[in-house]
Tab-separated table of C-alpha atoms in Angstrom:
chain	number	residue	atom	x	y	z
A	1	UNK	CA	16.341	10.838	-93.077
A	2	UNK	CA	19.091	9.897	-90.796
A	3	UNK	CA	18.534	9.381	-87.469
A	4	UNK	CA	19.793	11.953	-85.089
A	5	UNK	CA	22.344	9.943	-83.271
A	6	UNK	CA	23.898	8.070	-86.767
A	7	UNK	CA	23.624	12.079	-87.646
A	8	UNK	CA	25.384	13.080	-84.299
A	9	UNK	CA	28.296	9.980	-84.870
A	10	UNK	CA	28.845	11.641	-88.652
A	11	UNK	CA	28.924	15.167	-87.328
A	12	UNK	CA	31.668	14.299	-85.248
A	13	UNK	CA	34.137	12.443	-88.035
A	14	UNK	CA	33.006	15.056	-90.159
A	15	UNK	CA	34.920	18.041	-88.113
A	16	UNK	CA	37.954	17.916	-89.529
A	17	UNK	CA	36.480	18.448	-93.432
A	18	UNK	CA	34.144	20.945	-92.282
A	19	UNK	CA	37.450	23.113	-91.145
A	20	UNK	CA	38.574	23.609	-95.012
A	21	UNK	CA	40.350	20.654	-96.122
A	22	UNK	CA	38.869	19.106	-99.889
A	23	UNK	CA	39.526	16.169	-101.778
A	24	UNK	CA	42.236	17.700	-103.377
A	25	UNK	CA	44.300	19.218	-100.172
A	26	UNK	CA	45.234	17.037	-96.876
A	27	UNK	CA	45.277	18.637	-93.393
A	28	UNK	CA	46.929	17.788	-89.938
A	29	UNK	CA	43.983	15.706	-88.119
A	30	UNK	CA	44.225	16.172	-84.461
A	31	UNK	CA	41.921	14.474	-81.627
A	32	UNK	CA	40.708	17.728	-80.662
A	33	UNK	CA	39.362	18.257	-84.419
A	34	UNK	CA	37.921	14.775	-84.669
A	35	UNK	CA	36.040	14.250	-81.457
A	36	UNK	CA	32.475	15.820	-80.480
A	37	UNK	CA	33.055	18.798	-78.491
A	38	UNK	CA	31.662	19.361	-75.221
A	39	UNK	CA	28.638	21.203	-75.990
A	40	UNK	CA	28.149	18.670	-78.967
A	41	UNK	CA	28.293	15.631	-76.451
A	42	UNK	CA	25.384	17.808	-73.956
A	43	UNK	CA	23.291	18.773	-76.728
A	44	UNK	CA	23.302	15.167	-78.108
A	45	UNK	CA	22.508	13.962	-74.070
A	46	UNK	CA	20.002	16.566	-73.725
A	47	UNK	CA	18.232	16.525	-77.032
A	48	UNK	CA	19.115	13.376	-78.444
A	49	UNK	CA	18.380	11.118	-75.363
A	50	UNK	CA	16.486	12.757	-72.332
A	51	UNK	CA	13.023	13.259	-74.167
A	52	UNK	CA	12.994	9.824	-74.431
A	53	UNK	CA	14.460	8.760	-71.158
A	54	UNK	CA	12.487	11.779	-68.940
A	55	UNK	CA	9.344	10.719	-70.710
A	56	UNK	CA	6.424	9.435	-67.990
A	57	UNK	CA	5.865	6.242	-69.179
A	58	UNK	CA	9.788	5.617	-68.880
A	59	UNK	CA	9.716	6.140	-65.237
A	60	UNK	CA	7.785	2.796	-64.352
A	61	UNK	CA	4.901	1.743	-61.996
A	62	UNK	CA	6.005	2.222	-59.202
A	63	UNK	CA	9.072	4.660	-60.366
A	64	UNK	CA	12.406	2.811	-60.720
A	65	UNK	CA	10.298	-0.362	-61.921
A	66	UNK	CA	11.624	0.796	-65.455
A	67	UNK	CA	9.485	-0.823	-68.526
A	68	UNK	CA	11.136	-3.315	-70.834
A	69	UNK	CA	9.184	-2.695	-74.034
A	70	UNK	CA	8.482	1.084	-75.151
A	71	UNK	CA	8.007	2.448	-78.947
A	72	UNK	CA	10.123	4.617	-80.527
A	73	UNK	CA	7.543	7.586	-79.564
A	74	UNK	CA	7.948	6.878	-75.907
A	75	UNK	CA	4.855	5.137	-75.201
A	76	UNK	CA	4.388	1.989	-73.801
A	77	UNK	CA	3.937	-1.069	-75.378
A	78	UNK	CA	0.481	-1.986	-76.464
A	79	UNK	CA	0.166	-5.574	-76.840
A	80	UNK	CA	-3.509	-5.505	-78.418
A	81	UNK	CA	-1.697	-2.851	-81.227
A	82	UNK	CA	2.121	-3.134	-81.269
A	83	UNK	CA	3.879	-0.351	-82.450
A	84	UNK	CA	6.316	-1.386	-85.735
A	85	UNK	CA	9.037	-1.305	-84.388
A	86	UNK	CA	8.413	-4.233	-81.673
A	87	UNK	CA	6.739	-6.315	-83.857
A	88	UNK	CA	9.783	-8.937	-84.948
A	89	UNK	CA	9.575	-12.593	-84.615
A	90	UNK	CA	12.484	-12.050	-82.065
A	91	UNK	CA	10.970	-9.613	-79.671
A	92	UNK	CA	7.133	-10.801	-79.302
A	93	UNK	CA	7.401	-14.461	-77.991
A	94	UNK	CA	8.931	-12.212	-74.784
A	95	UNK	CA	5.708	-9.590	-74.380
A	96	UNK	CA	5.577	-10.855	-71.031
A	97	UNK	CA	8.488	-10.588	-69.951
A	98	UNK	CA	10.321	-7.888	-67.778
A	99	UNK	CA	14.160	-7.823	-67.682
A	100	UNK	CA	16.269	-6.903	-64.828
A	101	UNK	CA	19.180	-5.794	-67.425
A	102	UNK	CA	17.032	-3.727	-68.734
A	103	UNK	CA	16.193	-2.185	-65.460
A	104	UNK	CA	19.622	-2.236	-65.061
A	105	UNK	CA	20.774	-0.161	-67.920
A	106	UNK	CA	18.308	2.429	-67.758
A	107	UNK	CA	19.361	3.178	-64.441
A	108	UNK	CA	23.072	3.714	-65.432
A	109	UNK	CA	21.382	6.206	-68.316
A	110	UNK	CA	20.252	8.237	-65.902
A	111	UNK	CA	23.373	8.309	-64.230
A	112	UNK	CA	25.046	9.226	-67.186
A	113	UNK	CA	22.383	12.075	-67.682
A	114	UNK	CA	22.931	13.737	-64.396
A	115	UNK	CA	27.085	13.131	-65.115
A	116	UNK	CA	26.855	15.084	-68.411
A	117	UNK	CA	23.910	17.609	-67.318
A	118	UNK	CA	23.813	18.054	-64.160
A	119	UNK	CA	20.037	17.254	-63.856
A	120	UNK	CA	19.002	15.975	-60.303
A	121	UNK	CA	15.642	14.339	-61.220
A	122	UNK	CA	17.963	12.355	-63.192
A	123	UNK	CA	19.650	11.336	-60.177
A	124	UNK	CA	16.541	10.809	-58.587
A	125	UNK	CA	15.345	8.196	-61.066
A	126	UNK	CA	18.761	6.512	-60.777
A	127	UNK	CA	18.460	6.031	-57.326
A	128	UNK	CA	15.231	4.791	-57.704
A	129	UNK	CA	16.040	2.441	-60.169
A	130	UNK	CA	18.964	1.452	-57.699
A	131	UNK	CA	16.962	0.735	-55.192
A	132	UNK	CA	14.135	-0.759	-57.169
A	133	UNK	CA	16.717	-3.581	-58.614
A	134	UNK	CA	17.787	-4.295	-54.566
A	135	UNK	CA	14.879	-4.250	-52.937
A	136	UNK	CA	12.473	-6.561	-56.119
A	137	UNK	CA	14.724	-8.500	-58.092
A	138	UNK	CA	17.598	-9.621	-55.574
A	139	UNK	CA	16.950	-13.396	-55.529
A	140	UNK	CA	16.435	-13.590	-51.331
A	141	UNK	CA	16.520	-17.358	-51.130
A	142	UNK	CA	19.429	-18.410	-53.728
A	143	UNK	CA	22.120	-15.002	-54.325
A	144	UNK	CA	22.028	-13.480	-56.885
A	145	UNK	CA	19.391	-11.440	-58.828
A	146	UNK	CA	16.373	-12.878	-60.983
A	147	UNK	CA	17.176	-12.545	-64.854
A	148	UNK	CA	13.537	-11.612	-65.572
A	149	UNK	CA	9.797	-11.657	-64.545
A	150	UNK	CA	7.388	-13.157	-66.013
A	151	UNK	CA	3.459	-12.411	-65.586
A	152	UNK	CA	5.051	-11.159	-62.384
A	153	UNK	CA	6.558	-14.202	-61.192
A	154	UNK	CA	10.362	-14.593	-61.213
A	155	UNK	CA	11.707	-16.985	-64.468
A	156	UNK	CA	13.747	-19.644	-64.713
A	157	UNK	CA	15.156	-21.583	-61.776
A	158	UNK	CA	19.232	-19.973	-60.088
A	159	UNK	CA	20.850	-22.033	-61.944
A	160	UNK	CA	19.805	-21.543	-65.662
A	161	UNK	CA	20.226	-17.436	-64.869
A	162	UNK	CA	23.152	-16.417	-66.830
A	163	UNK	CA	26.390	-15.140	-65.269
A	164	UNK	CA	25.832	-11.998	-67.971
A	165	UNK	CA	22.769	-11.810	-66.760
A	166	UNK	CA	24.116	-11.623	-63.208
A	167	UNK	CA	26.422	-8.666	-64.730
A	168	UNK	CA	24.249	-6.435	-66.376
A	169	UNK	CA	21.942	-6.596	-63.147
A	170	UNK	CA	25.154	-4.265	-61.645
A	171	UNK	CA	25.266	-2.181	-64.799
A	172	UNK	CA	23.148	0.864	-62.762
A	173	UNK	CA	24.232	-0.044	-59.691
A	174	UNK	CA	27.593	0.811	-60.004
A	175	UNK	CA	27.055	3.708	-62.008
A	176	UNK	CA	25.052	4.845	-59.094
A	177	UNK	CA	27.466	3.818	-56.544
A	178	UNK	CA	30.578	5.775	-58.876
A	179	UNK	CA	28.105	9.031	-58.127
A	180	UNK	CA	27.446	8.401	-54.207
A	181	UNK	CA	29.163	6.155	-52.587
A	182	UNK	CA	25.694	4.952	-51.047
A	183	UNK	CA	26.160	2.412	-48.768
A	184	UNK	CA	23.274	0.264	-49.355
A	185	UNK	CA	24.281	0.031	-53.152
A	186	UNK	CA	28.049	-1.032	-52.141
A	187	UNK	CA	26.817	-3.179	-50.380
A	188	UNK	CA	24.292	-5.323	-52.766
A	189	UNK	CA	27.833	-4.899	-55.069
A	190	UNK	CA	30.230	-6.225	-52.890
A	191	UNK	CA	27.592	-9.328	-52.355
A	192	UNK	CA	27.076	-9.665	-55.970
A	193	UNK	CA	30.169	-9.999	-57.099
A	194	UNK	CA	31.265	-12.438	-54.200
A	195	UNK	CA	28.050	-14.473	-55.420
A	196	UNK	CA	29.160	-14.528	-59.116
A	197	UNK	CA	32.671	-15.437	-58.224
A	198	UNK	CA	31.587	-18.356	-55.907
A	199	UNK	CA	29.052	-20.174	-58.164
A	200	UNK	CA	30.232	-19.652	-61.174
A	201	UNK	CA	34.190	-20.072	-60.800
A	202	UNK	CA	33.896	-23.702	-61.906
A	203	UNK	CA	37.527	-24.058	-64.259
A	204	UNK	CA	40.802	-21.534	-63.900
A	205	UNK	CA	41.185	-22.893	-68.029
A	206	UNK	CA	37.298	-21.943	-69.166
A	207	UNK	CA	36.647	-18.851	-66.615
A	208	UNK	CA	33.092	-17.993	-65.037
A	209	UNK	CA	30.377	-20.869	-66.270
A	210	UNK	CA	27.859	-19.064	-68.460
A	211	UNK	CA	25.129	-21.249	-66.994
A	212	UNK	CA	25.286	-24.108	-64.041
A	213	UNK	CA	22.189	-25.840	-65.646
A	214	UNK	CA	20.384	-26.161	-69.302
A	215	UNK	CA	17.381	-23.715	-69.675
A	216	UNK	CA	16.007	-21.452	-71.635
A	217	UNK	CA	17.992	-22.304	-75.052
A	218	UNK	CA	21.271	-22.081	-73.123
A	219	UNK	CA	23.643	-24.606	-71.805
A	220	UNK	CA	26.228	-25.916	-69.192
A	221	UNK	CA	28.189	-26.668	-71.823
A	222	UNK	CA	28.559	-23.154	-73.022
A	223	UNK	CA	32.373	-21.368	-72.451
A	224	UNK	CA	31.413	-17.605	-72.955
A	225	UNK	CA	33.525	-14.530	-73.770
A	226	UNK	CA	30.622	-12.540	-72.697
A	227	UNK	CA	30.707	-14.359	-69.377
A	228	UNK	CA	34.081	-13.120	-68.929
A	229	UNK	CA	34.353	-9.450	-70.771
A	230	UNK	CA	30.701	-8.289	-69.361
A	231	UNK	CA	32.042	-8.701	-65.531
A	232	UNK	CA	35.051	-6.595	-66.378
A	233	UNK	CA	32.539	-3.719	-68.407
A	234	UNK	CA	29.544	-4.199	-66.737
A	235	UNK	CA	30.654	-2.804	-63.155
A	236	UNK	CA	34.098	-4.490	-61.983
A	237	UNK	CA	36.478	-1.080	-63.700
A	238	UNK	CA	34.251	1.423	-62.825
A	239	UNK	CA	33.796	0.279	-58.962
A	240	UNK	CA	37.038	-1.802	-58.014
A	241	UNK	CA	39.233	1.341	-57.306
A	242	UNK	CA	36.618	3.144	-55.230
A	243	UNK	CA	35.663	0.247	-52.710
A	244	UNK	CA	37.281	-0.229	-49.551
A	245	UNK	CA	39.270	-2.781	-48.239
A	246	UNK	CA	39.700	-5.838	-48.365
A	247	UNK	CA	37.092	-5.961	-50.937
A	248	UNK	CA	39.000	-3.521	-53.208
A	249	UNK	CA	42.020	-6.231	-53.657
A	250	UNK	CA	39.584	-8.936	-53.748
A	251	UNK	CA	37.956	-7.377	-56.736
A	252	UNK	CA	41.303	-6.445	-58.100
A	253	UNK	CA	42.603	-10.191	-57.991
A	254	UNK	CA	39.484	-11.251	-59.515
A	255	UNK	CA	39.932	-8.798	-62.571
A	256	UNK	CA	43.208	-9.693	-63.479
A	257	UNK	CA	42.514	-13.633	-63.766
A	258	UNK	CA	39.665	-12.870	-65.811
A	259	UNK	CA	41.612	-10.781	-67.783
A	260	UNK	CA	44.142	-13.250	-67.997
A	261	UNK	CA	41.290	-15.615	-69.052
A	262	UNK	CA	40.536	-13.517	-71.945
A	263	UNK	CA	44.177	-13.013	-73.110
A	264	UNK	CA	45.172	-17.268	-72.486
A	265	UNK	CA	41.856	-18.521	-73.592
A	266	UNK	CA	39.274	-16.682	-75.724
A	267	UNK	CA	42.037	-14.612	-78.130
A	268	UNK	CA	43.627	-16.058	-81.209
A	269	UNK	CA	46.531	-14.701	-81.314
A	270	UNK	CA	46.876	-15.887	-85.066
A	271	UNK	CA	44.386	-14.240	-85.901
A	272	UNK	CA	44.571	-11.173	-84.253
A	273	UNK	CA	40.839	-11.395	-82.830
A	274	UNK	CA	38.862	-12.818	-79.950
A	275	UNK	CA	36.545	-15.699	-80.116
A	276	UNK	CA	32.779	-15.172	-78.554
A	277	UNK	CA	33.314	-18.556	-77.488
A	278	UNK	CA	35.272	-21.587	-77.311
A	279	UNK	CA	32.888	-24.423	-76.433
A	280	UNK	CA	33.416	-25.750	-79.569
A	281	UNK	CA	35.356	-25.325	-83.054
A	282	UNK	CA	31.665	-23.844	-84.626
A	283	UNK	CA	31.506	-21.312	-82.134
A	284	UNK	CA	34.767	-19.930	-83.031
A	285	UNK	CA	34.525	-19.130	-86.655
A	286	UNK	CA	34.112	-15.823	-87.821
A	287	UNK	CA	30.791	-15.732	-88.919
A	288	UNK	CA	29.686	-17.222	-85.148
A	289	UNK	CA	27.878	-15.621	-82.623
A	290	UNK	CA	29.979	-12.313	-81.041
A	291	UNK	CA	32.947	-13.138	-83.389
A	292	UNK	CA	32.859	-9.532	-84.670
A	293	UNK	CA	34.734	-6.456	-84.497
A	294	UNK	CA	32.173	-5.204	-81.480
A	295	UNK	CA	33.096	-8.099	-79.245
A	296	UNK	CA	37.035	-7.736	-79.904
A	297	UNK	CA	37.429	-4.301	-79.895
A	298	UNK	CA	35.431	-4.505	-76.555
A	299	UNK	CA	37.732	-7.262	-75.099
A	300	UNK	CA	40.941	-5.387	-76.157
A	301	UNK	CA	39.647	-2.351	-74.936
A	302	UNK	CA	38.933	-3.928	-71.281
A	303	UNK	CA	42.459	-5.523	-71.607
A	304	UNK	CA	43.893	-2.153	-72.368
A	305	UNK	CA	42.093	-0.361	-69.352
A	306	UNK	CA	42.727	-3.179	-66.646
A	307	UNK	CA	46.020	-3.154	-67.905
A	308	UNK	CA	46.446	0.691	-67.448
A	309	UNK	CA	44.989	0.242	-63.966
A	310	UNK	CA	46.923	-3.114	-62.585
A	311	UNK	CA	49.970	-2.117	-64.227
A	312	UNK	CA	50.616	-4.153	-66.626
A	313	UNK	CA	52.709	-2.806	-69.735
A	314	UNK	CA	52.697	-5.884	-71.752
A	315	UNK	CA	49.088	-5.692	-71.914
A	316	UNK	CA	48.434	-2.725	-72.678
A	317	UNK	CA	50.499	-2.890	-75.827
A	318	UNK	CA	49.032	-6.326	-76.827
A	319	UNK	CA	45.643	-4.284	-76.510
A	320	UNK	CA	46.345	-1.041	-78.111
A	321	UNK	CA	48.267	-3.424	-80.945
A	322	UNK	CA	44.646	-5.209	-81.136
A	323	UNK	CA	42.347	-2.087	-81.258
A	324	UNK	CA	44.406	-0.522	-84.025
A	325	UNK	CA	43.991	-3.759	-86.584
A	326	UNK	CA	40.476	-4.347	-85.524
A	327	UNK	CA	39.708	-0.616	-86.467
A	328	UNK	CA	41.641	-0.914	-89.628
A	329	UNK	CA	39.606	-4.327	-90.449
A	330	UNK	CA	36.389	-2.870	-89.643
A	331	UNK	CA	36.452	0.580	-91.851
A	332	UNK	CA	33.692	1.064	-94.060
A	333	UNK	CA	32.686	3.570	-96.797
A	334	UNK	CA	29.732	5.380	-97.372
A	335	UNK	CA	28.879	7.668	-100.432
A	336	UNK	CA	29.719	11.593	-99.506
A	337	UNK	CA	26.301	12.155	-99.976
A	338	UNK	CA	24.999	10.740	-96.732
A	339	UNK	CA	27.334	13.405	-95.273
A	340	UNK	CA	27.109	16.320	-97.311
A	341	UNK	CA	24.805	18.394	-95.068
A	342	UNK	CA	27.903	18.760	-92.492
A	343	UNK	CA	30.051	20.428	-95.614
A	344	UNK	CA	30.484	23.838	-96.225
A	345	UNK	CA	28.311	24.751	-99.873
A	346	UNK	CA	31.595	25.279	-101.440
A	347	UNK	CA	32.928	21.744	-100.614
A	348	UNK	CA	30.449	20.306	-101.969
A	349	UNK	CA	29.843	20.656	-105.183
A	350	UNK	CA	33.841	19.396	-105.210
A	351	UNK	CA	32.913	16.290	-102.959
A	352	UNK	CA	30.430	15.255	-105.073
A	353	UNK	CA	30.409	11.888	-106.245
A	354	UNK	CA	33.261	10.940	-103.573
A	355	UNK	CA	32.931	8.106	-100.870
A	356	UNK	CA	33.541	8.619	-97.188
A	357	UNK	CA	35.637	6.094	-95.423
A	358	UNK	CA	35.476	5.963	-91.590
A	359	UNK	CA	37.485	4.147	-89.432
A	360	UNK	CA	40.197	4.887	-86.978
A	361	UNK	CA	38.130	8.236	-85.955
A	362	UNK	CA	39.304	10.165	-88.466
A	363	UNK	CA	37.884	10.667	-91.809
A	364	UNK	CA	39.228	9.814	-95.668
A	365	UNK	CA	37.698	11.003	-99.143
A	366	UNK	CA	38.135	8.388	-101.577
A	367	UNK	CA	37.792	10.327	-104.835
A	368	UNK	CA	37.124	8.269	-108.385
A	369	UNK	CA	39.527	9.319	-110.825
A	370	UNK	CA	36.773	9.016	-113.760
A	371	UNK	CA	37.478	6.388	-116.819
A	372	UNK	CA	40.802	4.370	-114.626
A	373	UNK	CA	38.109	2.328	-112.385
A	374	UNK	CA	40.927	3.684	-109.410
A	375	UNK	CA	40.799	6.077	-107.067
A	376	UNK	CA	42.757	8.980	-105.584
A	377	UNK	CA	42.285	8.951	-101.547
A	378	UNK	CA	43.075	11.824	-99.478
A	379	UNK	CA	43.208	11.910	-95.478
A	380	UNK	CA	41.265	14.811	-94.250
């Protein structure tokens, strides 16, 4: 059985088939036939996430303290019985841990809940979260915020906290702060970001540090595209344009040199990708850490947006030039049969057999043409 978001994501490329078009007949793909609908994007929020994310036990002791670890069913972690799907080699060495980007993210869920929906006790939990991540896990002697908890006692010393992890601790925050303007959340931004900017500005040619010390399997050595790209998505384009002056030019600078980072330093243009690092020639191989198709279409697509919002022409073409080979690299194909549900009865018996390639949000039927070991591929 699918799950019902891989189920939602195949509903959605599988639009413009469902509309009458079969292997054997190609019709005029539009965005408007592709994309979820409206009502498909609220009943995925409302029935696909907010059981989950309403739940109780997702709400935290005290609410806004928002649990790390929870099982698929919604309950809490039990430590003395863990639930399947927490129990990897990966995840239970950290049991005792609690992480603020975790915290973090939740509370820009909720956000996004009462965005789409409309639902104030979403709100509600997002401010609580808000103020939960300002109020606990601000570091009071150092800047910054703690990366985690553990057995209730902040981890790892200022320095060893990564500058993603410094990021992703504004993730809610500024999705809070896009829906209110509250003053006491601009605030803990505008103090954030001048924090992340002062310590970890070390080198115009390597960008923001990842860490300023070794700890916790990372080091000073590291040179980070994350350290660079999860500034830019993690809160910097949502809340530059809305603050007010000077900070709004401040923040503006700042996101065009680390755009410019990401552009100069961590893309190849050779290769027509972006490295997840550049710390060393390992690092930047294909098969390395974040050198995937998530990471550059992610960078390209941050490039393209600052771009669209500093002005900046030549980027935006070197970005949308980017996201269209990365999305013709990274199609895939999956038999029709994964699919077929979303068919009318009289397509399928015709689709049977036939593989679905997706990619570029559209959808193709590759179609065997039986006893030539080729095919015959139609755009739908």
């Amino acid at each position: 059985m699918l799950s019902y978001s891989l189920r939602t994501s195949i509903l959605a490329l599988s639009i413009a088939a469902s509309c009458g078009a079969t292997a054997s007949q190609a019709a005029s793909v539009t965005p408007e036939d592709t994309f979820p609908s409206t009502q498909a994007w609220l009943t995925h929020a409302e029935q696909g996430l907010a059981p989950y994310w309403m739940h109780e036990a997702a709400q935290g002791v005290p609410v806004g303290n928002f649990p790390t670890f929870r099982c698929d069913n919604g309950e809490l972690l039990d430590v003395s019985n863990v639930c399947p799907e927490l129990q990897h080699g990966w995840i239970t060495p950290h049991f005792g841990r609690e992480y603020t980007r975790m915290k973090s993210r939740q509370t820009y869920a909720y956000g996004v809940l009462f965005h789409l929906t409309g639902d104030v006790k979403a709100l509600e939990l997002a401010k609580d979260g808000a103020y939960y991540l300002i109020d606990q896990l601000q570091d009071a002697k150092n800047g910054g915020f703690i990366s985690f908890t553990e057995d209730d006692k902040p981890g790892l010393k200022w320095t060893q906290r990564t500058s993603q992890d410094q990021a992703y601790a504004l993730v809610g925050l500024a999705m809070y702060y896009y829906l209110t303007r509250d003053p006491k959340v601009e605030q803990a931004l505008i103090e954030q970001q001048a924090f992340i900017f002062d310590k970890y500005k070390l080198n115009d040619d390597v960008g923001l540090a990842w860490v300023l010390e070794d700890g916790d399997d990372q080091s000073a050595k590291q040179h980070e595209l994350v350290a660079q790209l999860d500034q830019i998505n993690g809160y910097m384009l949502l809340v530059a344009p809305l603050l007010p002056e000077p900070h709004k030019t401040k923040w503006l600078t700042d996101l065009e040199w680390l755009t410019q980072i990401l552009v100069n330093d961590y893309h190849s243009d050779e290769e027509q990708r972006f490295y997840g690092a550049i710390h060393h020639k390992a690092v930047m191989l294909p098969n390395a850490k974040h050198n995937d198709f998530g990471h550059t279409i992610k960078a390209y697509w941050m490039t393209y947006l600052t771009a669209q919002l500093l002005d900046k022409p030549d980027w935006e073409t070197f970005a949308k030039q980017g996201m269209e080979v990365t999305l013709e690299r990274a199609q895939y194909n999956m038999p029709f049969e994964y699919v077929a549900d979303y068919f009318p009865q009289d397509q399928q018996a015709a689709l049977k057999g036939t593989t679905i390639r997706h990619g570029k949000a559209d959808l193709t039927v590759v179609a065997p043409l039986l006893g030539s070991g080729q095919s015959l591929t139609k755009r739908l």
